[in-house]
């Protein structure tokens, strides 16, 4: 009994051995946490995102050493459909397969509608929504050929509900949830699933960047911003962690989640239960 449990434990930690994963926007925050979790589960991982090259090279080496899997990197800019096409083609050619695609790259801008910079609208729609359309359409042929695929879109609680001053972000994330459902329907008979994870607030550089701005705007302290502004809607009053999102992604990528598709799963401490 003990031996069996122990064996199951070992198997569970390498649940994704032999798989190849690509995570967009994985040089930081949630994407990096998800890439680490996939690597810990035994998957080869291709990282993507902006950042200083020495720092990215260090991250790759760290993940490789810690988890004993290959870690690649693509510098593809998610605003460029040509760069995205090259990234997917290279990933498939290098590894002969692409099993798990995590669409995570995203940016934020907060402004009232009348003052919302038009170029920010275009950039947010392009990085947060259109890039997922391009990666998905380009990854599907390899997934269909293997009759296995897992597409996991990192949407947001803002893919389910709105907040003021986030027009582009809320529109893009609602779009990601719609794209998730369509992808699930079109792939359901081919061993492929597509789901959206909808986090509330997770403490990452993207959120850190909002704290000082909000403190200035409201004339309050950072602590007040965290508790009274950011977590005001989040009933459990705590940030979700990148490790929690990594564990959920590994589960959705595993065989155990084969029947879960087309779902937009809130990880928001109860926010969207209001
Ligand atoms: P982050 O700023 O820490 O990371 C964003 C990642 O996207 C980075 O790796 C960055 O290099 C990459 N990126 C940005 N622009 C890019 C481009 N043009 N091309 C390629 N890569 C690009 O942010 P995060 O908080 O980890 O957010 C990750 C995702 O999670 C985003 O889609 C975000 O909307 C979503 N999300 C975050 C939270 C939160 O509270 N942090 C909540 C809900 C959803």
CSV table of C-alpha atoms and ligand atoms in Angstrom, one decimal:
chain,number,residue,atom,x,y,z
A,1,UNK,CA,0.0,0.0,0.0
A,2,UNK,CA,2.7,2.4,1.0
A,3,UNK,CA,4.9,1.4,-2.0
A,4,UNK,CA,1.9,2.0,-4.3
A,5,UNK,CA,1.2,5.4,-2.8
A,6,UNK,CA,4.9,6.3,-3.1
A,7,UNK,CA,5.0,5.2,-6.8
A,8,UNK,CA,1.8,7.2,-7.5
A,9,UNK,CA,3.4,10.2,-5.9
A,10,UNK,CA,6.5,10.0,-8.1
A,11,UNK,CA,4.3,9.5,-11.2
A,12,UNK,CA,2.2,12.5,-10.2
A,13,UNK,CA,5.2,14.8,-10.0
A,14,UNK,CA,6.3,13.9,-13.6
A,15,UNK,CA,2.7,13.9,-14.9
A,16,UNK,CA,3.7,15.7,-18.1
A,17,UNK,CA,6.9,13.8,-19.0
A,18,UNK,CA,7.4,13.6,-22.7
A,19,UNK,CA,5.2,16.6,-23.4
A,20,UNK,CA,6.3,19.9,-25.0
A,21,UNK,CA,4.8,23.2,-23.7
A,22,UNK,CA,5.0,26.7,-24.9
A,23,UNK,CA,4.1,29.6,-22.6
A,24,UNK,CA,3.8,33.1,-24.0
A,25,UNK,CA,4.9,35.9,-21.7
A,26,UNK,CA,6.8,33.6,-19.4
A,27,UNK,CA,9.8,35.7,-18.6
A,28,UNK,CA,7.9,37.2,-15.6
A,29,UNK,CA,5.1,36.8,-13.2
A,30,UNK,CA,2.3,34.2,-13.8
A,31,UNK,CA,3.8,32.9,-17.1
A,32,UNK,CA,7.1,32.2,-15.4
A,33,UNK,CA,5.3,30.5,-12.5
A,34,UNK,CA,3.3,28.3,-15.0
A,35,UNK,CA,6.5,27.5,-17.0
A,36,UNK,CA,8.2,26.4,-13.8
A,37,UNK,CA,5.2,24.2,-12.8
A,38,UNK,CA,5.1,22.5,-16.2
A,39,UNK,CA,8.8,21.9,-16.0
A,40,UNK,CA,8.4,20.4,-12.5
A,41,UNK,CA,5.8,18.1,-14.0
A,42,UNK,CA,8.4,16.9,-16.5
A,43,UNK,CA,7.5,18.8,-19.7
A,44,UNK,CA,10.0,20.4,-22.0
A,45,UNK,CA,9.2,24.1,-22.0
A,46,UNK,CA,9.6,26.9,-24.5
A,47,UNK,CA,9.7,30.3,-22.8
A,48,UNK,CA,8.7,33.6,-24.5
A,49,UNK,CA,8.6,37.2,-23.4
A,50,UNK,CA,10.5,40.5,-23.2
A,51,UNK,CA,13.5,41.1,-21.0
A,52,UNK,CA,17.2,41.3,-20.8
A,53,UNK,CA,18.9,38.4,-22.5
A,54,UNK,CA,21.4,37.5,-19.7
A,55,UNK,CA,18.5,37.4,-17.2
A,56,UNK,CA,16.5,35.1,-19.5
A,57,UNK,CA,19.5,32.9,-20.1
A,58,UNK,CA,19.9,32.6,-16.4
A,59,UNK,CA,16.2,31.7,-15.9
A,60,UNK,CA,16.5,29.0,-18.6
A,61,UNK,CA,19.5,27.4,-16.9
A,62,UNK,CA,17.9,27.6,-13.5
A,63,UNK,CA,14.7,25.8,-14.6
A,64,UNK,CA,16.8,23.2,-16.5
A,65,UNK,CA,19.0,22.5,-13.5
A,66,UNK,CA,16.1,22.4,-11.0
A,67,UNK,CA,13.8,20.1,-13.0
A,68,UNK,CA,16.0,18.3,-15.5
A,69,UNK,CA,14.1,19.2,-18.6
A,70,UNK,CA,15.0,21.2,-21.8
A,71,UNK,CA,14.1,24.8,-21.7
A,72,UNK,CA,14.0,26.8,-25.0
A,73,UNK,CA,13.2,30.5,-25.6
A,74,UNK,CA,11.6,32.5,-28.3
A,75,UNK,CA,11.9,36.3,-28.3
A,76,UNK,CA,8.8,36.7,-30.5
A,77,UNK,CA,6.9,39.9,-30.0
A,78,UNK,CA,3.2,39.1,-29.5
A,79,UNK,CA,2.2,42.1,-31.5
A,80,UNK,CA,3.8,40.5,-34.6
A,81,UNK,CA,1.9,37.8,-36.4
A,82,UNK,CA,5.0,36.9,-38.4
A,83,UNK,CA,7.1,36.5,-35.3
A,84,UNK,CA,4.3,34.3,-33.7
A,85,UNK,CA,4.3,32.1,-36.8
A,86,UNK,CA,8.0,31.7,-36.6
A,87,UNK,CA,7.9,30.9,-32.9
A,88,UNK,CA,5.3,28.1,-33.4
A,89,UNK,CA,7.0,26.7,-36.5
A,90,UNK,CA,10.4,26.6,-34.7
A,91,UNK,CA,8.9,25.0,-31.5
A,92,UNK,CA,7.2,22.2,-33.6
A,93,UNK,CA,10.3,21.7,-35.8
A,94,UNK,CA,12.7,21.6,-32.8
A,95,UNK,CA,10.7,19.1,-30.7
A,96,UNK,CA,8.5,17.3,-33.3
A,97,UNK,CA,5.4,18.2,-31.4
A,98,UNK,CA,3.6,20.8,-29.4
A,99,UNK,CA,1.3,19.4,-26.7
A,100,UNK,CA,0.5,22.3,-24.3
A,101,UNK,CA,0.0,25.9,-25.3
A,102,UNK,CA,-0.4,28.5,-22.6
A,103,UNK,CA,-1.5,31.9,-23.9
A,104,UNK,CA,-0.5,34.2,-21.1
A,105,UNK,CA,1.3,37.3,-22.4
A,106,UNK,CA,-0.5,40.4,-21.4
A,107,UNK,CA,-0.3,44.1,-20.6
A,108,UNK,CA,-2.6,46.6,-18.8
A,109,UNK,CA,-3.4,50.3,-19.1
A,110,UNK,CA,-5.9,52.1,-16.8
A,111,UNK,CA,-7.6,55.3,-18.1
A,112,UNK,CA,-11.2,56.6,-18.5
A,113,UNK,CA,-12.7,55.9,-21.9
A,114,UNK,CA,-12.5,59.4,-23.3
A,115,UNK,CA,-8.8,59.7,-22.4
A,116,UNK,CA,-7.9,56.1,-23.2
A,117,UNK,CA,-4.8,56.3,-25.5
A,118,UNK,CA,-5.8,54.7,-28.9
A,119,UNK,CA,-2.4,53.1,-29.3
A,120,UNK,CA,-2.8,51.5,-25.9
A,121,UNK,CA,-6.1,50.1,-27.0
A,122,UNK,CA,-4.5,48.6,-30.1
A,123,UNK,CA,-1.5,47.2,-28.2
A,124,UNK,CA,-3.7,45.5,-25.5
A,125,UNK,CA,-6.1,44.0,-28.0
A,126,UNK,CA,-3.1,42.7,-30.0
A,127,UNK,CA,-1.0,41.3,-27.1
A,128,UNK,CA,-3.9,40.1,-24.8
A,129,UNK,CA,-6.3,38.8,-27.5
A,130,UNK,CA,-5.1,38.5,-31.1
A,131,UNK,CA,-1.8,36.8,-30.1
A,132,UNK,CA,-3.9,33.9,-28.6
A,133,UNK,CA,-5.8,33.6,-31.9
A,134,UNK,CA,-2.6,33.4,-33.9
A,135,UNK,CA,-0.8,30.9,-31.6
A,136,UNK,CA,-4.0,28.7,-31.4
A,137,UNK,CA,-4.6,28.6,-35.2
A,138,UNK,CA,-0.9,27.8,-35.8
A,139,UNK,CA,-0.5,25.2,-33.1
A,140,UNK,CA,-3.7,23.3,-33.9
A,141,UNK,CA,-2.4,21.3,-36.9
A,142,UNK,CA,0.4,19.7,-34.8
A,143,UNK,CA,-2.1,19.0,-32.0
A,144,UNK,CA,-4.7,17.5,-34.3
A,145,UNK,CA,-2.0,15.3,-35.9
A,146,UNK,CA,-1.0,13.9,-32.4
A,147,UNK,CA,-4.7,13.7,-31.4
A,148,UNK,CA,-3.6,15.5,-28.2
A,149,UNK,CA,-3.5,19.1,-27.2
A,150,UNK,CA,-4.1,21.4,-24.3
A,151,UNK,CA,-4.7,25.1,-24.8
A,152,UNK,CA,-4.9,27.1,-21.6
A,153,UNK,CA,-5.7,30.8,-21.9
A,154,UNK,CA,-4.9,33.1,-19.0
A,155,UNK,CA,-7.9,35.4,-19.1
A,156,UNK,CA,-8.9,37.2,-15.9
A,157,UNK,CA,-11.8,37.8,-13.6
A,158,UNK,CA,-12.0,40.8,-16.0
A,159,UNK,CA,-13.0,38.2,-18.7
A,160,UNK,CA,-16.2,37.6,-16.7
A,161,UNK,CA,-17.0,41.0,-15.1
A,162,UNK,CA,-15.9,44.6,-15.7
A,163,UNK,CA,-14.3,47.4,-13.8
A,164,UNK,CA,-14.2,51.0,-14.8
A,165,UNK,CA,-11.1,52.5,-16.6
A,166,UNK,CA,-10.0,49.2,-18.0
A,167,UNK,CA,-11.9,49.3,-21.3
A,168,UNK,CA,-9.2,47.6,-23.5
A,169,UNK,CA,-8.2,45.0,-20.9
A,170,UNK,CA,-11.8,44.0,-20.1
A,171,UNK,CA,-12.8,43.9,-23.8
A,172,UNK,CA,-9.7,41.8,-24.6
A,173,UNK,CA,-10.2,39.3,-21.7
A,174,UNK,CA,-13.9,38.9,-22.5
A,175,UNK,CA,-12.7,38.1,-26.1
A,176,UNK,CA,-10.2,35.5,-24.7
A,177,UNK,CA,-13.1,33.8,-22.9
A,178,UNK,CA,-15.1,33.8,-26.2
A,179,UNK,CA,-12.1,32.5,-28.2
A,180,UNK,CA,-11.7,29.7,-25.6
A,181,UNK,CA,-15.3,28.5,-26.0
A,182,UNK,CA,-15.0,28.5,-29.8
A,183,UNK,CA,-11.7,26.7,-29.7
A,184,UNK,CA,-13.1,24.0,-27.4
A,185,UNK,CA,-16.1,23.4,-29.7
A,186,UNK,CA,-14.0,23.1,-32.8
A,187,UNK,CA,-11.5,20.7,-31.3
A,188,UNK,CA,-13.7,18.6,-29.0
A,189,UNK,CA,-13.4,15.4,-31.1
A,190,UNK,CA,-9.6,15.5,-31.6
A,191,UNK,CA,-8.3,14.9,-28.1
A,192,UNK,CA,-7.8,18.6,-27.6
A,193,UNK,CA,-9.1,20.8,-24.8
A,194,UNK,CA,-9.2,24.5,-24.4
A,195,UNK,CA,-9.9,26.3,-21.2
A,196,UNK,CA,-9.5,29.8,-19.7
A,197,UNK,CA,-8.1,30.5,-16.2
A,198,UNK,CA,-9.6,33.7,-14.8
A,199,UNK,CA,-7.5,35.0,-12.0
A,200,UNK,CA,-8.5,37.8,-9.7
A,201,UNK,CA,-5.5,39.7,-8.3
A,202,UNK,CA,-2.2,37.8,-8.3
A,203,UNK,CA,0.9,39.6,-6.9
A,204,UNK,CA,3.2,40.1,-10.0
A,205,UNK,CA,5.1,43.0,-11.6
A,206,UNK,CA,1.9,43.8,-13.6
A,207,UNK,CA,0.0,44.4,-10.3
A,208,UNK,CA,3.0,46.1,-8.6
A,209,UNK,CA,3.0,48.6,-11.4
A,210,UNK,CA,-0.5,49.7,-10.5
A,211,UNK,CA,0.0,50.1,-6.8
A,212,UNK,CA,2.0,53.4,-6.8
A,213,UNK,CA,-0.2,54.9,-9.5
A,214,UNK,CA,-3.4,54.1,-7.6
A,215,UNK,CA,-1.9,55.4,-4.3
A,216,UNK,CA,-1.2,58.8,-6.0
A,217,UNK,CA,-4.6,58.9,-7.7
A,218,UNK,CA,-6.5,58.2,-4.5
A,219,UNK,CA,-4.1,60.0,-2.1
A,220,UNK,CA,-3.7,56.9,0.0
A,221,UNK,CA,-1.0,54.5,1.2
A,222,UNK,CA,0.2,51.4,-0.7
A,223,UNK,CA,-1.3,49.2,2.0
A,224,UNK,CA,-4.7,51.0,1.6
A,225,UNK,CA,-4.5,50.5,-2.2
A,226,UNK,CA,-3.9,46.7,-1.7
A,227,UNK,CA,-6.7,46.2,0.8
A,228,UNK,CA,-9.3,48.9,-0.1
A,229,UNK,CA,-8.8,49.2,-3.9
A,230,UNK,CA,-7.2,46.1,-5.4
A,231,UNK,CA,-8.6,43.5,-3.1
A,232,UNK,CA,-11.9,45.4,-2.5
A,233,UNK,CA,-13.7,43.0,-4.8
A,234,UNK,CA,-11.8,39.9,-3.7
A,235,UNK,CA,-13.7,38.4,-0.7
A,236,UNK,CA,-10.9,36.3,0.6
A,237,UNK,CA,-8.6,39.5,0.8
A,238,UNK,CA,-5.5,37.7,-0.4
A,239,UNK,CA,-3.6,37.7,-3.7
A,240,UNK,CA,-3.7,34.4,-5.6
A,241,UNK,CA,-0.2,33.0,-6.1
A,242,UNK,CA,1.7,32.1,-9.3
A,243,UNK,CA,2.2,28.6,-7.7
A,244,UNK,CA,-1.5,28.1,-7.4
A,245,UNK,CA,-2.0,29.0,-11.1
A,246,UNK,CA,0.9,26.7,-12.1
A,247,UNK,CA,-0.7,23.8,-10.3
A,248,UNK,CA,-4.0,24.4,-11.9
A,249,UNK,CA,-2.4,24.6,-15.4
A,250,UNK,CA,-0.6,21.3,-14.8
A,251,UNK,CA,-3.9,19.7,-13.8
A,252,UNK,CA,-5.7,21.1,-16.9
A,253,UNK,CA,-2.8,19.8,-19.1
A,254,UNK,CA,-3.0,16.3,-17.6
A,255,UNK,CA,-5.0,13.3,-18.7
A,256,UNK,CA,-7.3,13.7,-15.7
A,257,UNK,CA,-8.7,16.9,-17.2
A,258,UNK,CA,-9.6,15.3,-20.6
A,259,UNK,CA,-13.3,16.0,-20.2
A,260,UNK,CA,-12.9,19.6,-19.1
A,261,UNK,CA,-13.2,21.9,-22.1
A,262,UNK,CA,-14.7,25.3,-22.9
A,263,UNK,CA,-14.6,26.4,-19.2
A,264,UNK,CA,-13.7,29.8,-17.9
A,265,UNK,CA,-12.5,29.0,-14.4
A,266,UNK,CA,-12.3,31.8,-11.8
A,267,UNK,CA,-9.4,31.8,-9.4
A,268,UNK,CA,-10.5,34.9,-7.7
A,269,UNK,CA,-11.2,34.3,-4.0
A,270,UNK,CA,-14.9,34.6,-4.7
A,271,UNK,CA,-14.8,37.9,-6.6
A,272,UNK,CA,-17.1,36.8,-9.5
A,273,UNK,CA,-19.5,35.0,-7.0
A,274,UNK,CA,-20.9,38.5,-6.1
B,1,LIG,P1,3.8,40.4,-16.0
B,1,LIG,O1,3.9,41.8,-16.4
B,1,LIG,O2,4.6,40.0,-14.8
B,1,LIG,O3,4.2,39.4,-17.2
B,1,LIG,C1,3.7,39.7,-18.5
B,1,LIG,C2,4.6,38.8,-19.4
B,1,LIG,O4,4.1,39.2,-20.8
B,1,LIG,C3,6.1,39.1,-19.4
B,1,LIG,O5,6.8,38.0,-19.6
B,1,LIG,C4,6.3,40.1,-20.6
B,1,LIG,O6,7.6,40.0,-21.1
B,1,LIG,C5,5.3,39.5,-21.6
B,1,LIG,N1,4.9,40.4,-22.6
B,1,LIG,C6,4.4,41.7,-22.5
B,1,LIG,N2,4.3,42.2,-23.8
B,1,LIG,C7,4.8,41.3,-24.6
B,1,LIG,C8,4.9,41.2,-26.1
B,1,LIG,N3,4.6,42.3,-26.8
B,1,LIG,N4,5.4,40.1,-26.6
B,1,LIG,C9,5.8,39.0,-25.8
B,1,LIG,N5,5.7,39.0,-24.5
B,1,LIG,C10,5.2,40.1,-23.9
B,1,LIG,O7,2.3,40.2,-15.8
B,1,LIG,P2,1.4,39.0,-15.1
B,1,LIG,O8,0.7,39.7,-13.9
B,1,LIG,O9,2.2,37.8,-14.8
B,1,LIG,O10,0.3,38.7,-16.2
B,1,LIG,C11,0.3,37.6,-17.0
B,1,LIG,C12,-1.1,37.4,-17.6
B,1,LIG,O11,-2.0,37.1,-16.5
B,1,LIG,C13,-1.6,38.5,-18.4
B,1,LIG,O12,-2.3,38.1,-19.5
B,1,LIG,C14,-2.5,39.2,-17.4
B,1,LIG,O13,-3.5,39.9,-18.0
B,1,LIG,C15,-3.1,38.0,-16.6
B,1,LIG,N6,-3.6,38.3,-15.3
B,1,LIG,C16,-2.9,38.9,-14.3
B,1,LIG,C17,-3.4,39.1,-13.1
B,1,LIG,C18,-2.6,39.7,-12.0
B,1,LIG,O14,-3.3,40.0,-10.9
B,1,LIG,N7,-1.3,39.8,-12.0
B,1,LIG,C19,-4.8,38.9,-12.9
B,1,LIG,C20,-5.6,38.3,-13.9
B,1,LIG,C21,-5.0,38.0,-15.1
